[in-house]
Amino acid sequence: MYSLVSFNGVLYAISTLVTFLVLRIIYRLYFHPLSKFPGPKLAAATSLHNAWHDILQPGLIKRLPELHKKYGPIIRIQPNELHVADLGGYNQIFRVGTPFDRIWHNNPFLTGSLESLTTLNQTKKRKEFLSPFFSKASINRVEPFLHRVKLIQFLDTLKDSAQANGGKGSVIDFFLGFRCLTADTIMDYCFQQDLNALDEKDFQSKTVEAFVAGFDLALVSTHFPKTFGILNSIIFSLPESVREKYFAPVYGFQMVQKLAKERVEHLLSKPPNPNSSKMPTMFDLMLTPDPKKDQVTPSKHDMIADGCLMIAAGTDTTANVLGLALWHITSNPSIEAKLLKELKAAMPDRDVMLESSRLESEGFIYLRAVVKEALRLAYGVPGRIMRKVPSGGATFNGRFVPGGTTITSGIYLQNTNPETFPDPLKFDPERWLCDPDTYKERDRHMLSFSRGSRSCIGINLAYATLHLTVAHLFRRFEIVTKDYTTEYDMDWNDRFVPVPNGRIKGLVRERKD
């Protein structure tokens, strides 16, 4: 009798759950405020549609051009989410002074950072601390003893590899190499302490390996934030050796968090010295707020989160651009020949290091076009950036969107718009060597650093790193990638940042002249 009652109870619970789910799907498809917007029915019925594409497939973002072509400029891609395709809609959402607040899914490493702040006012106040630190003038001041020191160390490792095997060269993992360069650069710039990743033989840094593995979990935390938080708590409680061996993606970010925590605690233990001749870290600036600007020092937790953010943002995105540039330059002999001709003319002595400001002069027009095109096709953060429609609602493409709706747009669609960029997936630096009006229009659509109040704060640091690295790398070395890297290796999945299927590797030899 008891087992029958138990069975009936289970059956009742299951039938109740099924009924609830069916009714919820019916509501979402036919009675929800967004039910009149076009889009895949499965996406309107359940958020698992997006999760499947983002976690188990290359990413929903890669499907969006096809969906917009089928359904129109504004489509429903989740039960309470719309995606806007056109640049006008993007600018409406992300413009300076936007009323569209950020939607943030709790992340144990970045919550409290600049990236996680939901309102414009919060973001503005935090940026007031950080913007001077990332200004062009600040970057130029530290370049001689930061950028060039790290780059020289990177190039010296390549030189050792080039001289191996009797000068025949050896194969380098540039996927790791570029990340060691960018990780040590951003760490030293923000913390005045680096990972020593460039010290590792052939760039085989376990810390960098573990850190980059963490991006595979980035979108899991977006789709399943509560589950991700619980799993993180469990993983955090395990011994370090177990975390390192079996949970590398989480362990990598924990290592970064630990480094940020140690540095912040060290700075907090020593009051800032306004008379010090040393270049201040970004934390020194946070610890000396300006009362006239109504600035308040962030909490210790938030400063640690900002440290994690700067390392994450400054390592992988810039390294992705460098990897993409290397692949396309070495895969296109005419592009490599034009670049090398310009570099030899402007840099007759291959071993002399130039400042990034020199590389922005008239003698390096093609170099800048190559970097610009690599930035366009590297996308920065390609996927959907979520914002909340303000309470009064908003109008997109002539259609009213109710307040509280999640509205998204993304960089990938703008950077590959065929109307602005003919043959958009082709790497073509020549498209930037055009008349001023055409250049201006293309630059308006190229959103790799995003736009508006939340545009990338590290744009000046990124450009300096890219110009310096591409120029000196190709002036000093011949690199062959075709026998060691494939098109499949370079194709990418959206894991918050583009994560390639494989790794770009190449045979390195020194140039003779």
Short mmCIF file of C-alpha atoms in Angstrom, two decimals:
data_model
loop_
_atom_site.label_atom_id
_atom_site.label_comp_id
_atom_site.label_asym_id
_atom_site.label_seq_id
_atom_site.Cartn_x
_atom_site.Cartn_y
_atom_site.Cartn_z
CA MET A 1 0.00 0.00 0.00
CA TYR A 2 2.84 2.38 0.94
CA SER A 3 4.68 1.71 -2.34
CA LEU A 4 1.47 2.42 -4.32
CA VAL A 5 1.02 5.75 -2.51
CA SER A 6 4.68 6.60 -3.15
CA PHE A 7 4.32 5.71 -6.83
CA ASN A 8 1.18 7.82 -7.16
CA GLY A 9 2.96 10.72 -5.48
CA VAL A 10 5.87 10.51 -7.91
CA LEU A 11 3.48 10.21 -10.85
CA TYR A 12 1.53 13.26 -9.65
CA ALA A 13 4.73 15.28 -9.25
CA ILE A 14 5.91 14.34 -12.75
CA SER A 15 2.54 15.12 -14.34
CA THR A 16 2.42 18.47 -12.51
CA LEU A 17 5.90 19.35 -13.75
CA VAL A 18 5.09 18.33 -17.33
CA THR A 19 1.85 20.34 -17.24
CA PHE A 20 3.74 23.38 -15.93
CA LEU A 21 6.39 23.10 -18.65
CA VAL A 22 3.81 22.68 -21.42
CA LEU A 23 1.78 25.66 -20.18
CA ARG A 24 4.94 27.76 -19.93
CA ILE A 25 5.91 26.91 -23.50
CA ILE A 26 2.40 27.78 -24.72
CA TYR A 27 2.58 31.10 -22.86
CA ARG A 28 6.00 31.91 -24.29
CA LEU A 29 4.96 31.07 -27.85
CA TYR A 30 1.55 32.76 -27.96
CA PHE A 31 0.99 35.11 -25.00
CA HIS A 32 4.43 36.47 -24.02
CA PRO A 33 5.02 40.21 -24.72
CA LEU A 34 7.63 39.16 -27.31
CA SER A 35 5.46 36.52 -28.99
CA LYS A 36 4.92 38.68 -32.10
CA PHE A 37 8.63 39.02 -32.84
CA PRO A 38 9.99 36.60 -35.48
CA GLY A 39 12.60 33.96 -34.77
CA PRO A 40 13.05 30.20 -34.28
CA LYS A 41 10.14 28.73 -32.29
CA LEU A 42 12.47 26.54 -30.24
CA ALA A 43 14.46 29.62 -29.17
CA ALA A 44 11.23 31.34 -28.10
CA ALA A 45 10.15 28.26 -26.12
CA THR A 46 13.32 27.57 -24.14
CA SER A 47 16.68 29.13 -23.32
CA LEU A 48 18.27 25.68 -23.73
CA HIS A 49 18.30 26.35 -27.48
CA ASN A 50 20.94 29.06 -26.98
CA ALA A 51 22.84 27.06 -24.38
CA TRP A 52 23.17 24.15 -26.82
CA HIS A 53 24.60 26.39 -29.54
CA ASP A 54 26.92 28.31 -27.21
CA ILE A 55 28.29 25.41 -25.18
CA LEU A 56 28.18 22.38 -27.48
CA GLN A 57 28.44 24.11 -30.87
CA PRO A 58 30.71 26.89 -32.25
CA GLY A 59 28.31 29.49 -30.83
CA LEU A 60 24.94 31.01 -31.64
CA ILE A 61 26.67 34.18 -32.85
CA LYS A 62 27.85 32.31 -35.96
CA ARG A 63 24.26 31.38 -36.79
CA LEU A 64 22.85 34.87 -36.36
CA PRO A 65 23.64 36.20 -39.88
CA GLU A 66 21.58 33.33 -41.33
CA LEU A 67 18.75 33.89 -38.82
CA HIS A 68 18.59 37.63 -39.50
CA LYS A 69 18.54 36.98 -43.23
CA LYS A 70 15.55 34.68 -42.71
CA TYR A 71 13.59 36.58 -40.04
CA GLY A 72 14.61 40.24 -40.34
CA PRO A 73 16.68 42.92 -38.52
CA ILE A 74 15.27 42.24 -35.03
CA ILE A 75 14.62 38.65 -33.94
CA ARG A 76 13.69 36.70 -30.83
CA ILE A 77 16.50 34.37 -29.80
CA GLN A 78 15.43 33.47 -26.23
CA PRO A 79 12.10 33.62 -24.40
CA ASN A 80 12.89 37.14 -23.14
CA GLU A 81 15.71 38.19 -25.48
CA LEU A 82 15.80 40.02 -28.79
CA HIS A 83 18.81 40.47 -31.06
CA VAL A 84 19.32 43.56 -33.23
CA ALA A 85 21.42 43.28 -36.38
CA ASP A 86 21.85 46.82 -37.73
CA LEU A 87 24.45 49.38 -36.65
CA GLY A 88 21.76 51.92 -35.76
CA GLY A 89 20.32 49.51 -33.21
CA TYR A 90 23.79 48.75 -31.84
CA ASN A 91 24.54 52.44 -31.40
CA GLN A 92 21.15 53.02 -29.76
CA ILE A 93 21.96 50.37 -27.14
CA PHE A 94 25.62 51.17 -26.51
CA ARG A 95 25.89 54.92 -27.15
CA VAL A 96 27.48 57.28 -24.61
CA GLY A 97 24.92 58.02 -21.91
CA THR A 98 22.87 54.91 -22.75
CA PRO A 99 19.84 54.17 -20.53
CA PHE A 100 20.22 50.44 -21.27
CA ASP A 101 21.73 48.85 -18.15
CA ARG A 102 24.07 45.91 -18.34
CA ILE A 103 22.81 42.43 -17.46
CA TRP A 104 25.40 40.59 -15.40
CA HIS A 105 25.41 36.87 -14.59
CA ASN A 106 27.34 36.22 -11.40
CA ASN A 107 30.92 35.13 -12.04
CA PRO A 108 33.09 34.25 -9.01
CA PHE A 109 36.19 35.85 -10.54
CA LEU A 110 34.84 39.04 -12.13
CA THR A 111 31.85 40.10 -10.03
CA GLY A 112 32.71 43.51 -8.58
CA SER A 113 34.93 44.46 -11.53
CA LEU A 114 34.32 47.28 -14.01
CA GLU A 115 32.83 44.74 -16.41
CA SER A 116 30.20 43.63 -13.90
CA LEU A 117 28.83 47.08 -13.00
CA THR A 118 25.27 47.26 -14.27
CA THR A 119 24.43 50.98 -14.28
CA LEU A 120 26.02 53.76 -16.28
CA ASN A 121 26.71 55.84 -13.17
CA GLN A 122 28.63 53.00 -11.49
CA THR A 123 30.65 52.42 -14.65
CA LYS A 124 31.46 56.12 -15.08
CA LYS A 125 32.82 56.45 -11.54
CA ARG A 126 35.04 53.36 -11.84
CA LYS A 127 36.30 54.42 -15.25
CA GLU A 128 37.35 57.79 -13.84
CA PHE A 129 39.92 55.91 -11.75
CA LEU A 130 41.19 53.74 -14.58
CA SER A 131 41.03 55.87 -17.74
CA PRO A 132 44.13 58.01 -16.94
CA PHE A 133 46.10 54.81 -16.32
CA PHE A 134 45.26 53.51 -19.80
CA SER A 135 45.65 56.83 -21.64
CA LYS A 136 47.97 57.10 -24.62
CA ALA A 137 50.31 59.37 -22.66
CA SER A 138 50.61 56.79 -19.85
CA ILE A 139 51.29 53.99 -22.33
CA ASN A 140 54.01 56.03 -24.05
CA ARG A 141 55.69 56.81 -20.71
CA VAL A 142 56.17 53.18 -19.74
CA GLU A 143 56.86 51.79 -23.20
CA PRO A 144 60.69 51.93 -23.03
CA PHE A 145 60.87 49.79 -19.89
CA LEU A 146 57.76 47.67 -20.35
CA HIS A 147 56.63 47.00 -23.89
CA ARG A 148 60.07 46.92 -25.41
CA VAL A 149 61.57 44.91 -22.54
CA LYS A 150 58.88 42.23 -22.84
CA LEU A 151 59.04 42.27 -26.63
CA ILE A 152 62.83 41.92 -26.63
CA GLN A 153 62.51 38.93 -24.30
CA PHE A 154 59.90 37.42 -26.64
CA LEU A 155 62.09 38.04 -29.72
CA ASP A 156 65.16 36.62 -27.97
CA THR A 157 63.32 33.34 -27.36
CA LEU A 158 62.44 33.25 -31.06
CA LYS A 159 66.08 33.95 -31.92
CA ASP A 160 67.19 30.95 -29.84
CA SER A 161 64.66 28.80 -31.68
CA ALA A 162 65.76 30.17 -35.05
CA GLN A 163 69.38 29.26 -34.33
CA ALA A 164 68.48 25.69 -33.36
CA ASN A 165 69.35 22.76 -35.63
CA GLY A 166 72.35 24.52 -37.10
CA GLY A 167 70.38 27.61 -38.03
CA LYS A 168 67.59 25.68 -39.74
CA GLY A 169 65.15 26.85 -37.10
CA SER A 170 62.56 25.10 -34.97
CA VAL A 171 58.79 25.07 -34.59
CA ILE A 172 57.22 27.44 -32.07
CA ASP A 173 53.74 27.33 -30.55
CA PHE A 174 52.72 30.94 -31.23
CA PHE A 175 49.33 30.41 -29.60
CA LEU A 176 51.15 30.13 -26.28
CA GLY A 177 53.96 32.49 -27.23
CA PHE A 178 51.68 35.44 -27.90
CA ARG A 179 49.74 34.76 -24.70
CA CYS A 180 52.94 34.67 -22.65
CA LEU A 181 53.87 38.04 -24.16
CA THR A 182 50.50 39.68 -23.54
CA ALA A 183 50.07 38.13 -20.07
CA ASP A 184 53.45 39.34 -18.83
CA THR A 185 52.87 42.77 -20.41
CA ILE A 186 49.44 43.40 -18.86
CA MET A 187 50.51 41.93 -15.50
CA ASP A 188 53.59 44.11 -15.32
CA TYR A 189 51.67 47.18 -16.45
CA CYS A 190 48.82 46.77 -13.96
CA PHE A 191 50.68 45.15 -11.04
CA GLN A 192 54.38 45.89 -11.62
CA GLN A 193 54.79 42.14 -11.25
CA ASP A 194 54.49 39.56 -14.00
CA LEU A 195 53.83 35.85 -14.43
CA ASN A 196 57.36 35.19 -15.71
CA ALA A 197 55.65 33.34 -18.53
CA LEU A 198 58.25 34.55 -21.04
CA ASP A 199 60.95 32.85 -18.94
CA GLU A 200 59.52 29.41 -19.73
CA LYS A 201 61.35 27.44 -22.42
CA ASP A 202 59.54 27.72 -25.77
CA PHE A 203 56.73 29.57 -23.95
CA GLN A 204 55.46 26.39 -22.27
CA SER A 205 53.90 28.18 -19.30
CA LYS A 206 51.57 25.98 -17.23
CA THR A 207 49.94 29.04 -15.70
CA VAL A 208 49.08 30.49 -19.11
CA GLU A 209 47.90 27.06 -20.31
CA ALA A 210 45.55 26.75 -17.34
CA PHE A 211 44.34 30.33 -17.66
CA VAL A 212 43.38 30.13 -21.34
CA ALA A 213 41.56 26.84 -20.71
CA GLY A 214 39.19 28.79 -18.47
CA PHE A 215 37.49 30.49 -21.41
CA ASP A 216 35.82 27.20 -22.33
CA LEU A 217 33.71 27.66 -19.19
CA ALA A 218 32.91 31.35 -19.69
CA LEU A 219 29.57 30.83 -21.41
CA VAL A 220 28.58 28.02 -19.04
CA SER A 221 28.52 30.60 -16.26
CA THR A 222 26.29 32.85 -18.40
CA HIS A 223 23.69 30.18 -19.17
CA PHE A 224 23.79 28.36 -15.82
CA PRO A 225 25.09 30.91 -13.27
CA LYS A 226 23.68 29.21 -10.14
CA THR A 227 24.89 25.74 -11.14
CA PHE A 228 28.27 27.18 -12.10
CA GLY A 229 28.53 28.92 -8.71
CA ILE A 230 27.78 25.71 -6.81
CA LEU A 231 30.31 23.72 -8.86
CA ASN A 232 32.93 26.40 -8.30
CA SER A 233 32.39 26.25 -4.54
CA ILE A 234 32.92 22.49 -4.63
CA ILE A 235 36.01 22.75 -6.83
CA PHE A 236 37.48 25.53 -4.67
CA SER A 237 37.33 23.21 -1.65
CA LEU A 238 39.49 20.54 -3.31
CA PRO A 239 43.27 20.28 -2.80
CA GLU A 240 45.30 22.43 -5.21
CA SER A 241 46.95 19.39 -6.84
CA VAL A 242 43.50 17.95 -7.66
CA ARG A 243 42.25 21.28 -9.03
CA GLU A 244 45.34 21.68 -11.21
CA LYS A 245 45.12 18.15 -12.61
CA TYR A 246 41.39 17.69 -13.13
CA PHE A 247 39.86 21.18 -13.21
CA ALA A 248 42.39 23.21 -15.20
CA PRO A 249 39.89 25.81 -16.53
CA VAL A 250 38.79 26.80 -13.01
CA TYR A 251 42.29 26.42 -11.59
CA GLY A 252 43.72 28.82 -14.18
CA PHE A 253 41.38 31.62 -13.17
CA GLN A 254 41.99 30.84 -9.50
CA MET A 255 45.71 31.33 -10.10
CA VAL A 256 45.05 34.73 -11.64
CA GLN A 257 42.72 35.64 -8.77
CA LYS A 258 45.40 34.59 -6.27
CA LEU A 259 48.01 36.79 -7.97
CA ALA A 260 45.62 39.75 -8.01
CA LYS A 261 44.75 39.20 -4.33
CA GLU A 262 48.39 39.04 -3.26
CA ARG A 263 49.23 42.23 -5.14
CA VAL A 264 46.25 44.17 -3.82
CA GLU A 265 46.97 43.08 -0.24
CA HIS A 266 50.60 44.12 -0.64
CA LEU A 267 49.58 47.58 -1.86
CA LEU A 268 46.98 47.96 0.88
CA SER A 269 49.65 47.25 3.49
CA LYS A 270 51.76 50.16 2.18
CA PRO A 271 50.01 53.56 1.98
CA PRO A 272 50.52 55.27 -1.41
CA ASN A 273 53.46 57.69 -1.52
CA PRO A 274 52.49 60.73 -3.62
CA ASN A 275 56.18 61.73 -3.88
CA SER A 276 57.32 58.38 -5.27
CA SER A 277 59.10 58.49 -8.64
CA LYS A 278 57.80 55.03 -9.55
CA MET A 279 55.01 54.70 -12.08
CA PRO A 280 51.81 54.10 -10.05
CA THR A 281 49.84 50.92 -10.56
CA MET A 282 46.14 51.10 -11.32
CA PHE A 283 45.54 50.15 -7.68
CA ASP A 284 47.57 53.13 -6.48
CA LEU A 285 45.14 55.33 -8.39
CA MET A 286 42.16 53.58 -6.79
CA LEU A 287 43.67 54.10 -3.35
CA THR A 288 44.00 57.87 -3.89
CA PRO A 289 40.46 58.98 -4.80
CA ASP A 290 39.74 62.58 -5.76
CA PRO A 291 37.01 63.96 -3.44
CA LYS A 292 36.28 66.73 -5.95
CA LYS A 293 35.14 64.07 -8.42
CA ASP A 294 33.10 62.24 -5.78
CA GLN A 295 35.43 59.24 -6.12
CA VAL A 296 35.35 56.42 -3.59
CA THR A 297 38.00 53.71 -3.30
CA PRO A 298 36.50 50.36 -4.36
CA SER A 299 36.46 47.53 -1.84
CA LYS A 300 39.35 45.08 -1.65
CA HIS A 301 37.12 42.45 -3.30
CA ASP A 302 36.30 44.78 -6.19
CA MET A 303 39.94 45.74 -6.76
CA ILE A 304 40.88 42.06 -6.93
CA ALA A 305 38.06 41.51 -9.43
CA ASP A 306 39.35 44.43 -11.53
CA GLY A 307 42.80 42.87 -11.46
CA CYS A 308 41.38 39.59 -12.77
CA LEU A 309 39.45 41.50 -15.44
CA MET A 310 42.50 43.37 -16.75
CA ILE A 311 44.51 40.16 -17.01
CA ALA A 312 41.69 38.27 -18.73
CA ALA A 313 40.86 41.11 -21.12
CA GLY A 314 44.45 42.08 -21.85
CA THR A 315 45.84 38.60 -22.44
CA ASP A 316 43.61 36.64 -24.77
CA THR A 317 42.04 39.27 -27.00
CA THR A 318 45.36 40.86 -28.04
CA ALA A 319 47.01 37.46 -28.46
CA ASN A 320 44.11 36.40 -30.71
CA VAL A 321 44.75 39.37 -32.99
CA LEU A 322 48.46 38.55 -33.18
CA GLY A 323 47.76 34.90 -34.00
CA LEU A 324 45.28 35.84 -36.70
CA ALA A 325 47.68 38.40 -38.20
CA LEU A 326 50.51 35.84 -38.25
CA TRP A 327 48.33 33.24 -39.97
CA HIS A 328 47.01 35.52 -42.69
CA ILE A 329 50.31 37.26 -43.38
CA THR A 330 52.22 33.98 -43.74
CA SER A 331 49.39 32.42 -45.79
CA ASN A 332 49.34 35.28 -48.32
CA PRO A 333 52.73 35.84 -50.03
CA SER A 334 51.64 39.13 -51.60
CA ILE A 335 50.58 40.56 -48.23
CA GLU A 336 53.81 39.41 -46.59
CA ALA A 337 55.88 40.87 -49.45
CA LYS A 338 54.18 44.28 -49.21
CA LEU A 339 54.55 44.36 -45.44
CA LEU A 340 58.21 43.34 -45.56
CA LYS A 341 59.00 45.90 -48.26
CA GLU A 342 57.56 48.66 -46.09
CA LEU A 343 59.33 47.43 -42.95
CA LYS A 344 62.73 47.16 -44.65
CA ALA A 345 62.41 50.67 -46.07
CA ALA A 346 61.42 52.20 -42.72
CA MET A 347 63.56 49.90 -40.52
CA PRO A 348 66.85 49.34 -42.39
CA ASP A 349 68.47 47.92 -39.25
CA ARG A 350 66.28 44.99 -38.23
CA ASP A 351 67.62 44.93 -34.67
CA VAL A 352 66.80 48.53 -33.77
CA MET A 353 63.65 48.82 -31.67
CA LEU A 354 61.24 51.59 -32.62
CA GLU A 355 58.65 53.30 -30.45
CA SER A 356 54.99 52.63 -31.17
CA SER A 357 54.54 56.35 -31.93
CA ARG A 358 57.02 55.95 -34.82
CA LEU A 359 55.00 53.03 -36.14
CA GLU A 360 51.97 55.30 -36.37
CA SER A 361 53.80 57.64 -38.77
CA GLU A 362 53.54 57.86 -42.57
CA GLY A 363 56.21 55.21 -43.14
CA PHE A 364 54.02 52.40 -41.79
CA ILE A 365 50.73 52.77 -43.65
CA TYR A 366 50.55 49.11 -44.72
CA LEU A 367 51.50 47.86 -41.24
CA ARG A 368 48.59 49.79 -39.76
CA ALA A 369 46.24 48.42 -42.42
CA VAL A 370 47.36 44.86 -41.59
CA VAL A 371 46.76 45.42 -37.86
CA LYS A 372 43.38 47.04 -38.54
CA GLU A 373 42.25 44.10 -40.67
CA ALA A 374 43.47 41.60 -38.07
CA LEU A 375 41.48 43.47 -35.42
CA ARG A 376 38.37 43.35 -37.61
CA LEU A 377 38.51 39.58 -38.06
CA ALA A 378 39.60 38.80 -34.49
CA TYR A 379 36.36 40.45 -33.24
CA GLY A 380 37.49 41.11 -29.66
CA VAL A 381 34.41 39.78 -27.85
CA PRO A 382 32.29 38.61 -30.82
CA GLY A 383 29.12 37.43 -29.11
CA ARG A 384 25.92 38.90 -27.79
CA ILE A 385 26.38 41.70 -25.26
CA MET A 386 23.27 41.80 -23.08
CA ARG A 387 21.48 44.94 -21.97
CA LYS A 388 18.10 45.57 -20.32
CA VAL A 389 15.51 47.76 -22.03
CA PRO A 390 14.62 50.66 -19.66
CA SER A 391 11.24 50.63 -17.92
CA GLY A 392 9.56 52.91 -20.46
CA GLY A 393 10.44 50.59 -23.34
CA ALA A 394 12.26 51.43 -26.58
CA THR A 395 11.67 51.32 -30.32
CA PHE A 396 13.90 49.39 -32.73
CA ASN A 397 13.29 49.21 -36.47
CA GLY A 398 9.85 50.71 -35.95
CA ARG A 399 8.83 48.10 -33.37
CA PHE A 400 8.18 48.80 -29.70
CA VAL A 401 10.14 46.65 -27.24
CA PRO A 402 8.71 46.53 -23.68
CA GLY A 403 10.80 47.51 -20.66
CA GLY A 404 12.66 44.70 -18.92
CA THR A 405 13.36 42.85 -22.17
CA THR A 406 16.89 41.61 -22.71
CA ILE A 407 18.19 43.27 -25.87
CA THR A 408 21.45 42.19 -27.49
CA SER A 409 23.69 43.02 -30.39
CA GLY A 410 27.20 41.92 -31.25
CA ILE A 411 30.50 42.83 -32.85
CA TYR A 412 30.64 39.82 -35.19
CA LEU A 413 27.69 40.94 -37.31
CA GLN A 414 29.02 44.49 -37.68
CA ASN A 415 32.60 43.47 -38.48
CA THR A 416 31.39 41.05 -41.18
CA ASN A 417 28.66 43.20 -42.72
CA PRO A 418 29.02 42.52 -46.49
CA GLU A 419 27.57 45.92 -47.42
CA THR A 420 30.42 47.68 -45.61
CA PHE A 421 33.11 45.01 -46.02
CA PRO A 422 32.79 43.25 -49.41
CA ASP A 423 33.85 39.59 -49.16
CA PRO A 424 33.83 40.12 -45.38
CA LEU A 425 35.66 36.96 -44.28
CA LYS A 426 38.61 37.65 -46.58
CA PHE A 427 41.72 39.10 -44.93
CA ASP A 428 42.36 42.16 -47.08
CA PRO A 429 44.45 45.03 -45.64
CA GLU A 430 43.88 46.93 -48.91
CA ARG A 431 40.30 47.64 -47.85
CA TRP A 432 41.73 50.15 -45.34
CA LEU A 433 43.87 51.89 -47.99
CA CYS A 434 40.92 53.79 -49.40
CA ASP A 435 39.60 57.33 -49.66
CA PRO A 436 38.88 59.13 -46.35
CA ASP A 437 35.08 58.89 -46.62
CA THR A 438 35.12 55.13 -47.27
CA TYR A 439 37.63 54.63 -44.47
CA LYS A 440 35.46 56.59 -42.07
CA GLU A 441 32.39 54.51 -42.96
CA ARG A 442 34.26 51.23 -42.53
CA ASP A 443 35.79 52.39 -39.28
CA ARG A 444 32.28 53.27 -38.06
CA HIS A 445 31.23 49.63 -38.56
CA MET A 446 34.43 48.11 -37.12
CA LEU A 447 33.57 47.51 -33.47
CA SER A 448 36.34 45.27 -32.13
CA PHE A 449 36.79 47.60 -29.14
CA SER A 450 33.02 48.09 -28.79
CA ARG A 451 31.65 51.62 -28.54
CA GLY A 452 30.15 54.17 -26.17
CA SER A 453 30.35 54.40 -22.40
CA ARG A 454 31.57 50.81 -22.03
CA SER A 455 34.08 50.69 -24.88
CA CYS A 456 37.34 48.84 -24.22
CA ILE A 457 39.48 50.79 -21.78
CA GLY A 458 42.67 49.08 -23.00
CA ILE A 459 42.52 50.21 -26.63
CA ASN A 460 45.77 52.24 -26.48
CA LEU A 461 47.70 49.43 -24.80
CA ALA A 462 46.38 46.97 -27.39
CA TYR A 463 47.36 49.11 -30.38
CA ALA A 464 50.86 49.71 -29.00
CA THR A 465 51.37 45.96 -28.43
CA LEU A 466 50.04 45.04 -31.88
CA HIS A 467 52.05 47.58 -33.88
CA LEU A 468 55.28 46.87 -32.01
CA THR A 469 54.96 43.08 -32.17
CA VAL A 470 53.91 42.72 -35.82
CA ALA A 471 56.56 45.18 -37.04
CA HIS A 472 59.53 43.73 -35.16
CA LEU A 473 58.45 40.10 -35.53
CA PHE A 474 58.29 40.22 -39.33
CA ARG A 475 61.30 42.49 -39.72
CA ARG A 476 63.52 40.03 -37.87
CA PHE A 477 62.12 36.59 -38.68
CA GLU A 478 60.88 34.39 -41.48
CA ILE A 479 57.99 32.27 -40.24
CA VAL A 480 56.42 29.32 -42.06
CA THR A 481 53.02 28.21 -40.78
CA LYS A 482 51.47 26.29 -43.70
CA ASP A 483 53.07 22.94 -42.81
CA TYR A 484 52.21 23.21 -39.12
CA THR A 485 48.82 24.94 -38.96
CA THR A 486 45.56 24.28 -40.83
CA GLU A 487 42.43 26.26 -41.67
CA TYR A 488 40.58 24.04 -39.20
CA ASP A 489 43.07 24.98 -36.46
CA MET A 490 42.35 28.66 -37.06
CA ASP A 491 38.55 28.35 -37.16
CA TRP A 492 37.07 29.44 -33.86
CA ASN A 493 34.31 28.83 -31.36
CA ASP A 494 32.64 31.61 -29.40
CA ARG A 495 33.58 31.08 -25.77
CA PHE A 496 33.14 34.74 -24.80
CA VAL A 497 36.36 35.31 -26.75
CA PRO A 498 37.15 33.47 -29.99
CA VAL A 499 38.79 30.16 -29.04
CA PRO A 500 40.47 28.45 -32.03
CA ASN A 501 40.07 24.74 -32.71
CA GLY A 502 43.82 24.26 -32.70
CA ARG A 503 47.02 26.21 -32.27
CA ILE A 504 48.99 28.35 -34.65
CA LYS A 505 52.51 26.99 -34.94
CA GLY A 506 55.33 27.94 -37.24
CA LEU A 507 58.93 27.27 -38.18
CA VAL A 508 61.07 30.27 -37.20
CA ARG A 509 64.24 31.40 -39.00
CA GLU A 510 66.17 34.66 -38.81
CA ARG A 511 66.05 36.97 -41.81
CA LYS A 512 69.40 37.47 -43.50
CA ASP A 513 68.96 41.18 -44.12
#
